Short mmCIF file of C-alpha atoms and ligand atoms in Angstrom, two decimals:
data_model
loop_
_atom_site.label_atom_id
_atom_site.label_comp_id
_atom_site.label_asym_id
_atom_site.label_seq_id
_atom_site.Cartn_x
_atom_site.Cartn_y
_atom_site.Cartn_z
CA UNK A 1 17.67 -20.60 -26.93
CA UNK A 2 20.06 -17.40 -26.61
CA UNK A 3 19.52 -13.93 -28.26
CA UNK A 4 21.23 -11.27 -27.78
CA UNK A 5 19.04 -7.97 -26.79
CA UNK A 6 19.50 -4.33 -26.49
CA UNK A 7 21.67 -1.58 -27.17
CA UNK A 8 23.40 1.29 -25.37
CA UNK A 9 20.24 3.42 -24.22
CA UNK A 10 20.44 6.93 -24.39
CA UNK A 11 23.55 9.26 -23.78
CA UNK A 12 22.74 9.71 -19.79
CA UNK A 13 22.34 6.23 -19.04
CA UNK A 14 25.44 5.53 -20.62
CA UNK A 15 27.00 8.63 -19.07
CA UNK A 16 25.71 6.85 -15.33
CA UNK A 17 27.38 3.55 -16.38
CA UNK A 18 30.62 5.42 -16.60
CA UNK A 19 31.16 7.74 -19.07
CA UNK A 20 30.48 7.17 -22.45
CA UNK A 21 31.40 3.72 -22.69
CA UNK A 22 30.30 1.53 -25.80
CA UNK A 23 27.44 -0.66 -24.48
CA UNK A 24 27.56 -4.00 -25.66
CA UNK A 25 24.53 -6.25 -26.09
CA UNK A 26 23.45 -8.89 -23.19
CA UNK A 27 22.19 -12.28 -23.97
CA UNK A 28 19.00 -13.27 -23.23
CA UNK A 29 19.03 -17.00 -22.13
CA UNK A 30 15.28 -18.69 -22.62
CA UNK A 31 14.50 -21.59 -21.38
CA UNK A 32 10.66 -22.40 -21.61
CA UNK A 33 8.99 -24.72 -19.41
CA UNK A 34 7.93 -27.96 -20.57
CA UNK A 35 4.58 -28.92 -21.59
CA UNK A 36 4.04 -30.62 -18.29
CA UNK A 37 4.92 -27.99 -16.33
CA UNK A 38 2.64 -25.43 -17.60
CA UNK A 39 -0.38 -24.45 -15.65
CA UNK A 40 -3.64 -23.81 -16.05
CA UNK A 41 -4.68 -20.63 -17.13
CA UNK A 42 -7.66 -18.86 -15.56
CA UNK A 43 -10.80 -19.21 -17.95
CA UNK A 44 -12.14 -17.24 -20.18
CA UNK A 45 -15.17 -14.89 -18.38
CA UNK A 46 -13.46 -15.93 -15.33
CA UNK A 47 -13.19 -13.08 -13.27
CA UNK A 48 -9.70 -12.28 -11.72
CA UNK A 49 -8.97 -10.79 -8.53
CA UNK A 50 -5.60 -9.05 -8.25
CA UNK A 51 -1.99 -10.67 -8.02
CA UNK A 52 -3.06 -14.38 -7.02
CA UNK A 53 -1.92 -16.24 -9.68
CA UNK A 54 1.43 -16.23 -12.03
CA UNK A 55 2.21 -16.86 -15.49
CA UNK A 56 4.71 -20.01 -16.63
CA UNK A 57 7.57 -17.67 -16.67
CA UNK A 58 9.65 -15.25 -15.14
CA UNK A 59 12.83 -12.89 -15.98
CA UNK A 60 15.91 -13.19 -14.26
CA UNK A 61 18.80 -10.65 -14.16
CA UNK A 62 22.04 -10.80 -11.78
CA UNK A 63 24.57 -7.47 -10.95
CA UNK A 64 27.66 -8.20 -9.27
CA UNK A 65 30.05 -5.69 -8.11
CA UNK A 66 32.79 -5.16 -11.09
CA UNK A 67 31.72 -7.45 -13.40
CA UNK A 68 27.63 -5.22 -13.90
CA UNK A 69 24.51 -7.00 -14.81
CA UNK A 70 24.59 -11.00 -15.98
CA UNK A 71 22.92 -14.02 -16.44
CA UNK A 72 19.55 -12.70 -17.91
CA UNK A 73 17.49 -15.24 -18.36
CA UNK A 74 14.12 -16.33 -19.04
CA UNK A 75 13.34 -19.68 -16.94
CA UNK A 76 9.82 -21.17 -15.39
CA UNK A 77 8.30 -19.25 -12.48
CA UNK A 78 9.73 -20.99 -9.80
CA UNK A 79 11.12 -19.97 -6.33
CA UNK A 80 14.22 -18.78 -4.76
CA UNK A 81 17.48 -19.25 -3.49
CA UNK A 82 18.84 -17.36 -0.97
CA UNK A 83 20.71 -16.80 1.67
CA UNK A 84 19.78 -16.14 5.26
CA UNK A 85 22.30 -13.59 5.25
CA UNK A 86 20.79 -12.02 1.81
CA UNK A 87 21.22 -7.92 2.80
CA UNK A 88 17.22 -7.81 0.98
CA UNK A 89 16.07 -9.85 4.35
CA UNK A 90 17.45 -7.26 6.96
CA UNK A 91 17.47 -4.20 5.86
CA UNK A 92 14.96 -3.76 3.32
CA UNK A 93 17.26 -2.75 0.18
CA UNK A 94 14.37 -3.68 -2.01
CA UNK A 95 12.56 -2.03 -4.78
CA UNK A 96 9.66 -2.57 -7.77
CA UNK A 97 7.62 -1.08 -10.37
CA UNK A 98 4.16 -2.39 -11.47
CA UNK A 99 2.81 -2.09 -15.06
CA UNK A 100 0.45 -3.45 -17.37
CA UNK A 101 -0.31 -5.22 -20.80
CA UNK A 102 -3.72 -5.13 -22.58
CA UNK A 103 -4.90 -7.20 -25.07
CA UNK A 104 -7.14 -5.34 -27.81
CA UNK A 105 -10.12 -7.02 -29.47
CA UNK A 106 -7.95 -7.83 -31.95
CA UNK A 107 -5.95 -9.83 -30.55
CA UNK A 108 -2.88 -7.38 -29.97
CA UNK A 109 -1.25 -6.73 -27.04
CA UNK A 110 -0.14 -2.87 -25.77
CA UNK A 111 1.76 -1.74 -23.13
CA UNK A 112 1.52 1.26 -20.90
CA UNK A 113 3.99 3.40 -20.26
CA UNK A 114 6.42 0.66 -20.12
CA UNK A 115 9.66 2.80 -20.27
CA UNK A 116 8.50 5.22 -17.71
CA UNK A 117 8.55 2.78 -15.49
CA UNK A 118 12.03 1.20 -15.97
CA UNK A 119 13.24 4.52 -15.33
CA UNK A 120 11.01 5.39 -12.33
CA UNK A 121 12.81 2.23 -11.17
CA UNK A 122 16.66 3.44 -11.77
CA UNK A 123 15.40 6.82 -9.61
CA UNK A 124 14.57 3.96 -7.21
CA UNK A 125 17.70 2.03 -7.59
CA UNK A 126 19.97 5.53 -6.91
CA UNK A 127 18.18 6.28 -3.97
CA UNK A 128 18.65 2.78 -2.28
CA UNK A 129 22.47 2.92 -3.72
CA UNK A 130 20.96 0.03 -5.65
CA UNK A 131 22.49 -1.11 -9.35
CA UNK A 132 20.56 0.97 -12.15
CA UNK A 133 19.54 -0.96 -15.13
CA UNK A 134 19.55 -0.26 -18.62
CA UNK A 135 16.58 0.44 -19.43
CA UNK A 136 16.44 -0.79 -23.48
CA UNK A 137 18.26 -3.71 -22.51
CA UNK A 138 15.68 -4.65 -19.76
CA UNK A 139 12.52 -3.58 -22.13
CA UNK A 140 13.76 -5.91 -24.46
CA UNK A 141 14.23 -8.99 -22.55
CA UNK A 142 10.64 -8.15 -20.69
CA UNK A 143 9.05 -7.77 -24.45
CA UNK A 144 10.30 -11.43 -24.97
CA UNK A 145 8.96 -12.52 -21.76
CA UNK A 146 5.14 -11.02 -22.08
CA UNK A 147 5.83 -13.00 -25.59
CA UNK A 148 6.29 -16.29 -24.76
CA UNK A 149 3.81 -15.92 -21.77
CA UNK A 150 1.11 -14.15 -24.05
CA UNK A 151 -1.55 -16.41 -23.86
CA UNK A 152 -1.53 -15.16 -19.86
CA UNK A 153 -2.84 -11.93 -21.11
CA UNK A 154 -6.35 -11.66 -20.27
CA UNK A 155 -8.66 -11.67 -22.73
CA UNK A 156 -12.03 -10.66 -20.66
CA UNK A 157 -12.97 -6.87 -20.37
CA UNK A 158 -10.97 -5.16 -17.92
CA UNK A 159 -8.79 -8.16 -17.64
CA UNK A 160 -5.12 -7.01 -18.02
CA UNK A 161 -1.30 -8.83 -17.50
CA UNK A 162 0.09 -6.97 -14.48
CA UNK A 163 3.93 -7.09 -15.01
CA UNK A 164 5.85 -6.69 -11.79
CA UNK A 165 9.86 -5.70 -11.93
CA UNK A 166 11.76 -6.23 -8.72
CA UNK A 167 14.90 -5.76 -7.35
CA UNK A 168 16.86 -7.30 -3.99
CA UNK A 169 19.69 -7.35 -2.32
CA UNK A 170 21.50 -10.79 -2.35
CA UNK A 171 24.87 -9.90 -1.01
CA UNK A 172 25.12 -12.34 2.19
CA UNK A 173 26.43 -9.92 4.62
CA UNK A 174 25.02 -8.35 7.70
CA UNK A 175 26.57 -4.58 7.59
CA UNK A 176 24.67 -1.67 7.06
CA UNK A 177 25.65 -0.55 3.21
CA UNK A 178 25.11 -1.04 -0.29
CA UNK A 179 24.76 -4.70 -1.46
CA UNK A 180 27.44 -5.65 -3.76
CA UNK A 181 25.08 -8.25 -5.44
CA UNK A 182 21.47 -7.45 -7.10
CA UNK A 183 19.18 -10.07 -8.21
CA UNK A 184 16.32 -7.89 -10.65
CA UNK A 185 13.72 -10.24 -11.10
CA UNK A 186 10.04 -9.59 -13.41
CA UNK A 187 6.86 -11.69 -12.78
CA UNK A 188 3.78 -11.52 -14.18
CA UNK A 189 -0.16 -11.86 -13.15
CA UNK A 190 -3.58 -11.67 -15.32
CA UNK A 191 -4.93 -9.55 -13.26
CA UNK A 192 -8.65 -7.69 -12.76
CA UNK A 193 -9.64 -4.60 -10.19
CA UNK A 194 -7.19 -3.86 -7.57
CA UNK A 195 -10.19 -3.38 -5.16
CA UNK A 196 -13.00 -5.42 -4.70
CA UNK A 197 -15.65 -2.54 -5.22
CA UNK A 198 -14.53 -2.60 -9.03
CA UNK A 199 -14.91 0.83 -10.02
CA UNK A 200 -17.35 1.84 -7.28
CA UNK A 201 -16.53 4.48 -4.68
CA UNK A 202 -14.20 3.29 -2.17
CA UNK A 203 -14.06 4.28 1.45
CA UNK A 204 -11.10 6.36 2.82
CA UNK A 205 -9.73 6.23 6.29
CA UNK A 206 -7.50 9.95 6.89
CA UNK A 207 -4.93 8.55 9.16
CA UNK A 208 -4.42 10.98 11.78
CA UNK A 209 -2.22 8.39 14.20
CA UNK A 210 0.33 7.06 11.68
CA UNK A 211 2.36 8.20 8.60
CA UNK A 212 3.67 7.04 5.61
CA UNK A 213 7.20 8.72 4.72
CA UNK A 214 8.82 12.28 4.97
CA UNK A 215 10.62 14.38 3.10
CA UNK A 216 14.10 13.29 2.76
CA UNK A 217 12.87 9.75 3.50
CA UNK A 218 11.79 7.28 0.99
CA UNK A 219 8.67 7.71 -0.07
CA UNK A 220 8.73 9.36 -3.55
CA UNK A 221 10.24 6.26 -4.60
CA UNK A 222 8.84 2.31 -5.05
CA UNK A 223 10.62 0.54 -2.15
CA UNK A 224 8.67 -2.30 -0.19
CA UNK A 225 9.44 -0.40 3.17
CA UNK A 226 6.92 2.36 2.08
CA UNK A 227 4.63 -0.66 1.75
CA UNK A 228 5.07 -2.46 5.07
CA UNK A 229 4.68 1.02 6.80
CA UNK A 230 1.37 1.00 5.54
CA UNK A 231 0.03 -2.25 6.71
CA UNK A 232 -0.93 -1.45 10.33
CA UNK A 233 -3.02 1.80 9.42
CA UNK A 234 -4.46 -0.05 6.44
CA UNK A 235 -5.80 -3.48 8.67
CA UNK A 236 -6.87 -0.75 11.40
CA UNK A 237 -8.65 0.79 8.93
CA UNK A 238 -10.35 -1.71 7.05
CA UNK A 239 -11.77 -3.86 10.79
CA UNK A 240 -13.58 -0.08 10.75
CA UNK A 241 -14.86 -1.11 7.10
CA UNK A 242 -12.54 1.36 5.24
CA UNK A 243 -10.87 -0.10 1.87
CA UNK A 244 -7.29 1.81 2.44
CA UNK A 245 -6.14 4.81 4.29
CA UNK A 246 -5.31 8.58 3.48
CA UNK A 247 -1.68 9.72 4.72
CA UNK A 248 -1.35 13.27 5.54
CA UNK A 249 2.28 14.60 5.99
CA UNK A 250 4.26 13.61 8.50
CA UNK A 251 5.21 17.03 9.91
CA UNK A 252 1.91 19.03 10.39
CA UNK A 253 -0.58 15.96 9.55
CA UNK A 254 -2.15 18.05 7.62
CA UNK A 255 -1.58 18.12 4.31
CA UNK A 256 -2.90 15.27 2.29
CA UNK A 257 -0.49 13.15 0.76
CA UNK A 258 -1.62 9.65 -1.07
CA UNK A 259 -3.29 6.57 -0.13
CA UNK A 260 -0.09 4.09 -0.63
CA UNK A 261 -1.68 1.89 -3.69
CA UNK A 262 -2.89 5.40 -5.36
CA UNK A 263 -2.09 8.98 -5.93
CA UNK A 264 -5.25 11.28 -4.66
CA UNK A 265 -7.55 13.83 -6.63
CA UNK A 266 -10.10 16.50 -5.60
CA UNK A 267 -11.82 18.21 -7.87
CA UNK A 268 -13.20 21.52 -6.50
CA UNK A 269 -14.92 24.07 -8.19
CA UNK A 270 -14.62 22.53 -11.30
CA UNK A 271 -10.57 22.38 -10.71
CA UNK A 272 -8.23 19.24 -10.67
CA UNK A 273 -6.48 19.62 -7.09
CA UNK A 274 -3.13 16.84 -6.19
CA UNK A 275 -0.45 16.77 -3.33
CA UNK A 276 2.88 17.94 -5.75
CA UNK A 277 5.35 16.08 -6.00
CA UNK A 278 7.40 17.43 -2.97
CA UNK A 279 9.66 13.84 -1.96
CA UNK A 280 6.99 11.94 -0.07
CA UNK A 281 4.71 10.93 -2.58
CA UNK A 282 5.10 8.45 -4.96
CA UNK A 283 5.25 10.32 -9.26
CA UNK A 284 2.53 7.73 -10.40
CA UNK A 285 2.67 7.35 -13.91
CA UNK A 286 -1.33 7.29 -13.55
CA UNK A 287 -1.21 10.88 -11.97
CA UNK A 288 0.54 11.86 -14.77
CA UNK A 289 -1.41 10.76 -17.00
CA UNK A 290 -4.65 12.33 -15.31
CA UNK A 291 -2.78 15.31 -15.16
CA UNK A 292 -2.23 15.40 -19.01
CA UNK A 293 -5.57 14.31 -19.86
CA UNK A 294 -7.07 16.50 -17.56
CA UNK A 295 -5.03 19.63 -19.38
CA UNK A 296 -6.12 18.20 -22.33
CA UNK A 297 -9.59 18.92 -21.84
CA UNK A 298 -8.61 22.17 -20.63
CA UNK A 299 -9.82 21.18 -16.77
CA UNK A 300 -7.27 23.71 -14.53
CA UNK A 301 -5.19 21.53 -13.05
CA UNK A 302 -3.55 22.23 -9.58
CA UNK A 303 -0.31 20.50 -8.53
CA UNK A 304 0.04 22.55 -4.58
CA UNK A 305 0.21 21.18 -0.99
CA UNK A 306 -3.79 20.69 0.31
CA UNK A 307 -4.75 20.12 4.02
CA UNK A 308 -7.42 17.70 5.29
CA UNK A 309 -9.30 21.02 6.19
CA UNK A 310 -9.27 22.50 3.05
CA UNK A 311 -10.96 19.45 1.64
CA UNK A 312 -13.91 19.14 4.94
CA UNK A 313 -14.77 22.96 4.45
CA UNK A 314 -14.51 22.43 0.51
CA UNK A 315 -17.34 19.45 1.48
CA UNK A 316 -19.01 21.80 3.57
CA UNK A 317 -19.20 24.86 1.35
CA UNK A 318 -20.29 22.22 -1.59
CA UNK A 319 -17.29 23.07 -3.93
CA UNK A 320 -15.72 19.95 -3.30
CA UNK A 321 -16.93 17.71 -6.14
CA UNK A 322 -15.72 14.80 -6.65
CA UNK A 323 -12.26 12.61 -5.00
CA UNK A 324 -10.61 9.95 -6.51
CA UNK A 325 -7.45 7.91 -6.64
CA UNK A 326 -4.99 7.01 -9.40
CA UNK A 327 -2.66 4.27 -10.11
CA UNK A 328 -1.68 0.99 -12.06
CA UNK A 329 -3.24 -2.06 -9.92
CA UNK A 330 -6.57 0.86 -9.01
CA UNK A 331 -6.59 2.66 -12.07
CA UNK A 332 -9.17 5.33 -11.40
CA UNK A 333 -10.40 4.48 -7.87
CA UNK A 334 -13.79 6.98 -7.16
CA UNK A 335 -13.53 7.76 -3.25
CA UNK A 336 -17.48 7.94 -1.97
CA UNK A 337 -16.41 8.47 1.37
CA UNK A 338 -13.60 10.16 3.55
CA UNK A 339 -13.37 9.40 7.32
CA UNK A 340 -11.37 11.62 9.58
CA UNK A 341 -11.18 12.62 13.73
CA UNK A 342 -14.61 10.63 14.02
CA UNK A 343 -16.16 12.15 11.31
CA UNK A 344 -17.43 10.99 8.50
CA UNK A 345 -18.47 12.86 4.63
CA UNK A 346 -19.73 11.34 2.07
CA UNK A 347 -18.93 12.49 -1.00
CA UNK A 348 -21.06 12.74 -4.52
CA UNK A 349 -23.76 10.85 -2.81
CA UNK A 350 -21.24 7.97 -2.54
CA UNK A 351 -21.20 8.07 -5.89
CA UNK A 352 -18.67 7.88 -8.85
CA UNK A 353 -18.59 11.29 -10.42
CA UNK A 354 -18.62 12.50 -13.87
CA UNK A 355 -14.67 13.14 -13.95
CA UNK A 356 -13.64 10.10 -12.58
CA UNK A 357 -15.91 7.98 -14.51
CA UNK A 358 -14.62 9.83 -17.98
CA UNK A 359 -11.06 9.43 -16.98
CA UNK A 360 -11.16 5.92 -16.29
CA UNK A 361 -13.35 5.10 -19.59
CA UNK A 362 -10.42 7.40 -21.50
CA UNK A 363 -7.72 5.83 -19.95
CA UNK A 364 -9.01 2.29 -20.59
CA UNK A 365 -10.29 3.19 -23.64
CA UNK A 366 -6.47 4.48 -24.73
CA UNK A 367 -5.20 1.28 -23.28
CA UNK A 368 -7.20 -1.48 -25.34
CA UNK A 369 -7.08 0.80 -27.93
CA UNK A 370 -10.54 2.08 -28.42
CA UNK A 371 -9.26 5.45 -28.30
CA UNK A 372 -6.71 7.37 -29.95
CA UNK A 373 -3.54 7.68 -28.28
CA UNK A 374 -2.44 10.91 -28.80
CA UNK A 375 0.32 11.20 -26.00
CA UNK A 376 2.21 7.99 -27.48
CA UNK A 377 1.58 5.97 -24.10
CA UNK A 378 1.45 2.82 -25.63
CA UNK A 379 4.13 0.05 -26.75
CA UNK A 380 3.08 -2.97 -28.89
CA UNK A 381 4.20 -6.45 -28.07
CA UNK A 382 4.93 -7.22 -31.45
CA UNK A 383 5.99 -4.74 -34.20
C1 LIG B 401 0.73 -0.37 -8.57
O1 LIG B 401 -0.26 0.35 -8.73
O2 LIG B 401 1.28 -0.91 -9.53
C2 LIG B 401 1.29 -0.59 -7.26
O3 LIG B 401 2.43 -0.91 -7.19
C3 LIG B 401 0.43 -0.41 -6.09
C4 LIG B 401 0.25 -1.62 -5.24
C5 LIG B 401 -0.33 -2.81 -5.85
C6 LIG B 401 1.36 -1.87 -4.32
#
C-alpha cells in the first residue's frame, strides 16, 4: 500500500530546507509482514525488561545528496545492508532519540512529547552536519507505524512501546566529512523499567577518573559516541555494585553534570536544584517536564552549575533531601545512594522520597491518562 503523508512543517523548517520552498508530500510505502512472519508477542502480565525484543515492523527513510529524503517505507523488522565502508562504522556520524507510547485502560494509545523529540533530533542532525528531517512528515509516517504495530503496545501497568528514531551515515567513503547519504531508521520495543530496581533508589558512582563530554563537544546532543564514552566508567562502576555513574564536568570535575541514561535532581531545602543546560548535558524532555511540573506546584526551581561538594556538605548539613534522575527509558529514577573519592552517603535512608515518588506517579499518571494533561504533552495514535 502507498499513502502519501505530511505537509510543509512550519516556516523555519522550510526556511532550513532552502528558503521557502513549497514542500511537497512523501509517500509512505507499507509493506506488512506476512502472517507467518509475525512473532510472538510478549504475554500479557509478562513482565518486560528494557529494549530486548522488537515489534514486526520498522520505518525506513533514505537522504541522498541533491535529490533530499526518499524511499520511506514501512517494511518487517529485519536487518541491514551495508557497506564496510559505510562513514556510520568509522567515524561515528550517528544519532537517535528515544520516546514512548502508552496504552490507557481504554484501550487508546498516547504519545509523549513526540514532536519534541523529532526536533531534539534535527539539533542533533546540524551538529553532526547530518540531513535534518521534517519533522510532520516523519511524525506522520511513525503514527502509521505505532498503528499497524499497535498490538506491541503493552498493555500491563507500567508497560509502555519505546519508539527509537535513528540516523547513520551510509555514504561508503573513508574521509573525514559529512556523509552524502543518510539512512533514518525507527524501531520499536514494549518495553518496562529501564533499571532493574524498578522505581527503587538506585546507586550512583561520581566518576572522578573519566568524563563524559565538554563544552563545545557533543554532549548536549543524542549521538551514540556520548554513549560508548560511557561504557568503561559505567562496567567499572557497576563490578563495585553501582547501577550507572555520575559525570562531573570535564574541566574542574566538579560540577555535576548527568548520569548518561538520565538528567540529575537535588532537592535541597525544599528547592529543585539541576546542572543548566550549558552544552554538555543532554535537554531531556523528562527534565523539562520536571521542571514544569515542579513550577507548577510552585517548588523553586534552580537551573545553575552545582559541584559534587555542594551536594556532600548539603548531605552533611541535612538540607540535601532527596536526588533523583530523569529521562525516557528511567523515567523518575530515586538515587538512595551517591559514591564519591571512597566515600559513600546514603541518601533519604536509601529511600525514594516524597518528590520523586509524586513526580513519577504525575508523570505516569499524565501519560496513561489518569491525569489531566494540562501542558498538552500528549499525542493520540488515532484521532
Ligand atoms: C532514553 O531515555 O530514551 C535514552 O535514550 C537513554 C538510554 C536508554 C540510552
Amino acid at each position: 500500500m502507498v499513502m502519501s503523508v505530511g505537509k510543509a512543517g512550519n516556516k523555519k523548517q522550510a526556511a532550513r530546507r532552502g528558503g521557502g520552498k513549497k514542500e511537497t508530500e512523501m509517500e509512505l510505502k507499507i509493506t506488512p509482514a506476512r502472517p507467518e512472519e509475525l512473532k510472538a508477542k510478549p504475554g500479557q502480565g509478562e513482565s518486560l525488561s528494557f529494549g530486548k525484543i522488537f515489534t514486526d515492523h520498522m520505518l525506513t527513510m533514505r537522504y541522498t545528496q541533491g535529490r533530499g529524503w526518499h524511499d520511506l517505507e514501512i517494511g518487517r523488522y529485519r536487518d541491514f545492508s551495508l557497506a564496510p565502508s559505510a562513514m556510520c562504522l568509522h567515524y561515528g556520524q550517528e544519532i537517535f532519540e528515544g520516546l514512548k507510547a502508552y496504552r490507557r485502560q481504554d484501550g487508546r494509545i498516547f504519545f509523549f512529547r513526540p514532536k519534541d523529540n523529532l526536533r531534539r533530533m534535527n539539533v542533533s542532525a546540524a551538529r553532526l552536519c547530518m540531513a535534518e528531517i521534517d519533522v510532520a512528515q516523519t511524525w506522520a509516517a511513525m503514527r502509521e507505524l505505532v498503528l499497524l504495530d499497535q498490538d506491541w503496545v503493552p498493555r500491563s501497568p507500567g508497560g509502555s512501546l519505546y519508539i527509537r528514531p535513528a540516523m547513520i551515515a551510509t555514504e561508503a567513503a573513508l574521509g573525514v566529512k559529512p556523509s552524502r547519504e543518510y539512512l533514518f531508521f525507527v524501531i520499536m520495543s514494549p518495553v518496562g523499567a529501564y533499571y532493574p530496581e524498578g522505581f527503587n533508589p538506585v546507586k550512583i558512582y561520581v566518576s572522578d577518573q573519566y568524563v563524559r563530554a565538554v563544552r563545545g563537544g557533543v554532549g548536549n546532543v543524542k549521538t551514540g559516541g556520548n554513549y560508548a564514552a560511557s561504557i568503561k566508567a559505567a562496567v567499572e562502576a557497576q563490578a563495585l555494585g553501582y547501577t550507572q555513574v555520575l559525570w562531573l564536568d570535564a574541566i574542574e570535575r566538579r560540577y555535576v553534570e548527568e548520569v548518561g541514561t538520565m538528567n540529575i535532581f537535588f532537592k535541597i531545602n525544599g528547592q529543585l536544584v539541576t546542572p543548566p543546560l550549558a552544552g554538555s548535558i543532554l535537554p531531556g524532555i523528562t527534565r523539562d517536564s520536571v521542571i514544569r511540573l515542579a513550577k507548577d506546584w510552585k517548588i523553586e526551581v534552580q537551573e545553575r552549575p552545582i559541584s559534587i561538594d555542594e551536594v556532600l556538605s548539603a548531605n552533611d548539613d541535612g538540607s540535601l533531601e532527596e536526588v533523583f534522575g530523569a529521562g525516557t527509558a528511567a523515567v523518575i529514577s530515586p538515587v538512595g545512594a551517591l559514591y564519591y573519592k571512597g566515600r559513600t552517603i546514603t541518601l533519604n535512608q536509601g529511600r525514594a522520597g516524597a518528590l520523586s515518588q509524586r513526580l513519577f506517579d504525575s508523570l505516569l499518571g499524565i501519560q496513561y491518562g489518569e491525569l489531566p494533561d494540562p501542558h498538552g504533552w500528549l499525542m493520540p495514535l488515532a484521532e
